[in-house]
Amino acid sequence: MTIRRALGRAVRGGRSDTGSTIPLILGFFLVALLMIGGSVAAADAFVQQRGLQDVCDGAASAAAAAAARLDRGASLGSGAELAFDGVEDAVARYLSRDSDRADVHADAALSPDSTTVLLTCTETSKIAFGAMFGKGSGVRHTVHSSARSPLSG
């Protein structure tokens, strides 16, 4: 027996360390896979929320335009009140244009001074790798938007 082998056995308790890097490599691979999956899931959730914000902004603009019912040649000055009737129908028409947004629920309201339409949009959407992180049924997004009439000051 050589001195090197005898010292190696004395230090390791007589066991060989052959193959001990495989569990380490597998562990690092799993951690990297979780990090990549988490990044993709977070990016997907962010993009879906931004898309919902865009739709909600458009619906709020449509609602504000519907709320300002003006006679021909009239103008809506600053401080003029908006009419709430027709707002929810305008939002529903706007959302029905895109079949991908059939799951969007929108609640409309007027600001206390009745010059701005306030809209809260909610949607539950599935994300990539959502089941891996306990979100297999989807992620609930809620966004808020407001719009004044296009003719207001």
mmCIF file with all atom_site columns, N, CA, C and O in Angstrom, residues 127-149:
data_model
loop_
_atom_site.group_PDB
_atom_site.id
_atom_site.type_symbol
_atom_site.label_atom_id
_atom_site.label_alt_id
_atom_site.label_comp_id
_atom_site.label_asym_id
_atom_site.label_entity_id
_atom_site.label_seq_id
_atom_site.pdbx_PDB_ins_code
_atom_site.Cartn_x
_atom_site.Cartn_y
_atom_site.Cartn_z
_atom_site.occupancy
_atom_site.B_iso_or_equiv
_atom_site.pdbx_formal_charge
_atom_site.auth_seq_id
_atom_site.auth_comp_id
_atom_site.auth_asym_id
_atom_site.auth_atom_id
_atom_site.pdbx_PDB_model_num
ATOM 1  N N  . ILE A 1 127 ? -50.927 31.099 -15.668 1.00 0.00 ? 127 ILE A N  1
ATOM 2  C CA . ILE A 1 127 ? -49.577 31.503 -16.019 1.00 0.00 ? 127 ILE A CA 1
ATOM 3  C C  . ILE A 1 127 ? -48.732 30.270 -16.277 1.00 0.00 ? 127 ILE A C  1
ATOM 4  O O  . ILE A 1 127 ? -49.054 29.168 -15.827 1.00 0.00 ? 127 ILE A O  1
ATOM 5  N N  . ALA A 1 128 ? -47.644 30.446 -17.000 1.00 0.00 ? 128 ALA A N  1
ATOM 6  C CA . ALA A 1 128 ? -46.723 29.360 -17.272 1.00 0.00 ? 128 ALA A CA 1
ATOM 7  C C  . ALA A 1 128 ? -46.098 28.872 -15.967 1.00 0.00 ? 128 ALA A C  1
ATOM 8  O O  . ALA A 1 128 ? -45.719 29.681 -15.121 1.00 0.00 ? 128 ALA A O  1
ATOM 9  N N  . PHE A 1 129 ? -46.020 27.572 -15.787 1.00 0.00 ? 129 PHE A N  1
ATOM 10 C CA . PHE A 1 129 ? -45.446 26.935 -14.594 1.00 0.00 ? 129 PHE A CA 1
ATOM 11 C C  . PHE A 1 129 ? -46.182 27.320 -13.316 1.00 0.00 ? 129 PHE A C  1
ATOM 12 O O  . PHE A 1 129 ? -45.621 27.258 -12.232 1.00 0.00 ? 129 PHE A O  1
ATOM 13 N N  . GLY A 1 130 ? -47.423 27.749 -13.433 1.00 0.00 ? 130 GLY A N  1
ATOM 14 C CA . GLY A 1 130 ? -48.185 28.165 -12.264 1.00 0.00 ? 130 GLY A CA 1
ATOM 15 C C  . GLY A 1 130 ? -48.413 27.028 -11.282 1.00 0.00 ? 130 GLY A C  1
ATOM 16 O O  . GLY A 1 130 ? -48.369 27.228 -10.068 1.00 0.00 ? 130 GLY A O  1
ATOM 17 N N  . ALA A 1 131 ? -48.633 25.822 -11.796 1.00 0.00 ? 131 ALA A N  1
ATOM 18 C CA . ALA A 1 131 ? -48.875 24.671 -10.925 1.00 0.00 ? 131 ALA A CA 1
ATOM 19 C C  . ALA A 1 131 ? -47.636 24.353 -10.084 1.00 0.00 ? 131 ALA A C  1
ATOM 20 O O  . ALA A 1 131 ? -47.751 23.874 -8.952  1.00 0.00 ? 131 ALA A O  1
ATOM 21 N N  . MET A 1 132 ? -46.462 24.637 -10.606 1.00 0.00 ? 132 MET A N  1
ATOM 22 C CA . MET A 1 132 ? -45.224 24.363 -9.874  1.00 0.00 ? 132 MET A CA 1
ATOM 23 C C  . MET A 1 132 ? -45.112 25.246 -8.632  1.00 0.00 ? 132 MET A C  1
ATOM 24 O O  . MET A 1 132 ? -44.466 24.876 -7.653  1.00 0.00 ? 132 MET A O  1
ATOM 25 N N  . PHE A 1 133 ? -45.773 26.386 -8.656  1.00 0.00 ? 133 PHE A N  1
ATOM 26 C CA . PHE A 1 133 ? -45.690 27.329 -7.545  1.00 0.00 ? 133 PHE A CA 1
ATOM 27 C C  . PHE A 1 133 ? -47.012 27.485 -6.801  1.00 0.00 ? 133 PHE A C  1
ATOM 28 O O  . PHE A 1 133 ? -47.237 28.477 -6.121  1.00 0.00 ? 133 PHE A O  1
ATOM 29 N N  . GLY A 1 134 ? -47.906 26.506 -6.958  1.00 0.00 ? 134 GLY A N  1
ATOM 30 C CA . GLY A 1 134 ? -49.162 26.521 -6.228  1.00 0.00 ? 134 GLY A CA 1
ATOM 31 C C  . GLY A 1 134 ? -50.223 27.429 -6.821  1.00 0.00 ? 134 GLY A C  1
ATOM 32 O O  . GLY A 1 134 ? -51.188 27.777 -6.155  1.00 0.00 ? 134 GLY A O  1
ATOM 33 N N  . LYS A 1 135 ? -50.062 27.835 -8.060  1.00 0.00 ? 135 LYS A N  1
ATOM 34 C CA . LYS A 1 135 ? -51.025 28.720 -8.722  1.00 0.00 ? 135 LYS A CA 1
ATOM 35 C C  . LYS A 1 135 ? -51.606 28.033 -9.957  1.00 0.00 ? 135 LYS A C  1
ATOM 36 O O  . LYS A 1 135 ? -51.785 28.648 -11.007 1.00 0.00 ? 135 LYS A O  1
ATOM 37 N N  . GLY A 1 136 ? -51.925 26.758 -9.829  1.00 0.00 ? 136 GLY A N  1
ATOM 38 C CA . GLY A 1 136 ? -52.462 26.004 -10.951 1.00 0.00 ? 136 GLY A CA 1
ATOM 39 C C  . GLY A 1 136 ? -53.820 26.492 -11.408 1.00 0.00 ? 136 GLY A C  1
ATOM 40 O O  . GLY A 1 136 ? -54.180 26.374 -12.574 1.00 0.00 ? 136 GLY A O  1
ATOM 41 N N  . SER A 1 137 ? -54.600 27.055 -10.500 1.00 0.00 ? 137 SER A N  1
ATOM 42 C CA . SER A 1 137 ? -55.922 27.567 -10.872 1.00 0.00 ? 137 SER A CA 1
ATOM 43 C C  . SER A 1 137 ? -55.844 28.965 -11.477 1.00 0.00 ? 137 SER A C  1
ATOM 44 O O  . SER A 1 137 ? -56.842 29.485 -11.951 1.00 0.00 ? 137 SER A O  1
ATOM 45 N N  . GLY A 1 138 ? -54.694 29.589 -11.452 1.00 0.00 ? 138 GLY A N  1
ATOM 46 C CA . GLY A 1 138 ? -54.517 30.906 -12.052 1.00 0.00 ? 138 GLY A CA 1
ATOM 47 C C  . GLY A 1 138 ? -54.159 31.970 -11.025 1.00 0.00 ? 138 GLY A C  1
ATOM 48 O O  . GLY A 1 138 ? -54.231 31.749 -9.823  1.00 0.00 ? 138 GLY A O  1
ATOM 49 N N  . VAL A 1 139 ? -53.787 33.110 -11.535 1.00 0.00 ? 139 VAL A N  1
ATOM 50 C CA . VAL A 1 139 ? -53.422 34.258 -10.715 1.00 0.00 ? 139 VAL A CA 1
ATOM 51 C C  . VAL A 1 139 ? -54.472 35.339 -10.931 1.00 0.00 ? 139 VAL A C  1
ATOM 52 O O  . VAL A 1 139 ? -54.858 35.654 -12.056 1.00 0.00 ? 139 VAL A O  1
ATOM 53 N N  . ARG A 1 140 ? -54.945 35.898 -9.838  1.00 0.00 ? 140 ARG A N  1
ATOM 54 C CA . ARG A 1 140 ? -55.971 36.953 -9.912  1.00 0.00 ? 140 ARG A CA 1
ATOM 55 C C  . ARG A 1 140 ? -55.282 38.307 -10.016 1.00 0.00 ? 140 ARG A C  1
ATOM 56 O O  . ARG A 1 140 ? -54.494 38.693 -9.151  1.00 0.00 ? 140 ARG A O  1
ATOM 57 N N  . HIS A 1 141 ? -55.616 39.017 -11.093 1.00 0.00 ? 141 HIS A N  1
ATOM 58 C CA . HIS A 1 141 ? -55.065 40.356 -11.318 1.00 0.00 ? 141 HIS A CA 1
ATOM 59 C C  . HIS A 1 141 ? -56.182 41.378 -11.115 1.00 0.00 ? 141 HIS A C  1
ATOM 60 O O  . HIS A 1 141 ? -57.293 41.209 -11.600 1.00 0.00 ? 141 HIS A O  1
ATOM 61 N N  . THR A 1 142 ? -55.877 42.446 -10.417 1.00 0.00 ? 142 THR A N  1
ATOM 62 C CA . THR A 1 142 ? -56.813 43.552 -10.236 1.00 0.00 ? 142 THR A CA 1
ATOM 63 C C  . THR A 1 142 ? -56.079 44.846 -10.570 1.00 0.00 ? 142 THR A C  1
ATOM 64 O O  . THR A 1 142 ? -55.001 45.111 -10.039 1.00 0.00 ? 142 THR A O  1
ATOM 65 N N  . VAL A 1 143 ? -56.658 45.623 -11.468 1.00 0.00 ? 143 VAL A N  1
ATOM 66 C CA . VAL A 1 143 ? -56.064 46.902 -11.852 1.00 0.00 ? 143 VAL A CA 1
ATOM 67 C C  . VAL A 1 143 ? -57.130 47.992 -11.762 1.00 0.00 ? 143 VAL A C  1
ATOM 68 O O  . VAL A 1 143 ? -58.328 47.710 -11.805 1.00 0.00 ? 143 VAL A O  1
ATOM 69 N N  . HIS A 1 144 ? -56.683 49.223 -11.643 1.00 0.00 ? 144 HIS A N  1
ATOM 70 C CA . HIS A 1 144 ? -57.576 50.380 -11.540 1.00 0.00 ? 144 HIS A CA 1
ATOM 71 C C  . HIS A 1 144 ? -57.234 51.350 -12.661 1.00 0.00 ? 144 HIS A C  1
ATOM 72 O O  . HIS A 1 144 ? -56.072 51.522 -13.020 1.00 0.00 ? 144 HIS A O  1
ATOM 73 N N  . SER A 1 145 ? -58.247 51.990 -13.168 1.00 0.00 ? 145 SER A N  1
ATOM 74 C CA . SER A 1 145 ? -58.048 52.983 -14.219 1.00 0.00 ? 145 SER A CA 1
ATOM 75 C C  . SER A 1 145 ? -59.068 54.098 -14.037 1.00 0.00 ? 145 SER A C  1
ATOM 76 O O  . SER A 1 145 ? -60.138 53.891 -13.467 1.00 0.00 ? 145 SER A O  1
ATOM 77 N N  . SER A 1 146 ? -58.731 55.257 -14.514 1.00 0.00 ? 146 SER A N  1
ATOM 78 C CA . SER A 1 146 ? -59.662 56.382 -14.462 1.00 0.00 ? 146 SER A CA 1
ATOM 79 C C  . SER A 1 146 ? -59.510 57.192 -15.746 1.00 0.00 ? 146 SER A C  1
ATOM 80 O O  . SER A 1 146 ? -58.449 57.190 -16.367 1.00 0.00 ? 146 SER A O  1
ATOM 81 N N  . ALA A 1 147 ? -60.587 57.823 -16.127 1.00 0.00 ? 147 ALA A N  1
ATOM 82 C CA . ALA A 1 147 ? -60.552 58.641 -17.336 1.00 0.00 ? 147 ALA A CA 1
ATOM 83 C C  . ALA A 1 147 ? -61.552 59.764 -17.210 1.00 0.00 ? 147 ALA A C  1
ATOM 84 O O  . ALA A 1 147 ? -62.650 59.585 -16.673 1.00 0.00 ? 147 ALA A O  1
ATOM 85 N N  . ARG A 1 148 ? -61.147 60.914 -17.699 1.00 0.00 ? 148 ARG A N  1
ATOM 86 C CA . ARG A 1 148 ? -62.052 62.058 -17.793 1.00 0.00 ? 148 ARG A CA 1
ATOM 87 C C  . ARG A 1 148 ? -62.653 62.045 -19.178 1.00 0.00 ? 148 ARG A C  1
ATOM 88 O O  . ARG A 1 148 ? -62.145 61.413 -20.096 1.00 0.00 ? 148 ARG A O  1
ATOM 89 N N  . SER A 1 149 ? -63.705 62.752 -19.346 1.00 0.00 ? 149 SER A N  1
ATOM 90 C CA . SER A 1 149 ? -64.329 62.839 -20.669 1.00 0.00 ? 149 SER A CA 1
ATOM 91 C C  . SER A 1 149 ? -63.328 63.463 -21.641 1.00 0.00 ? 149 SER A C  1
ATOM 92 O O  . SER A 1 149 ? -62.572 64.365 -21.272 1.00 0.00 ? 149 SER A O  1
#
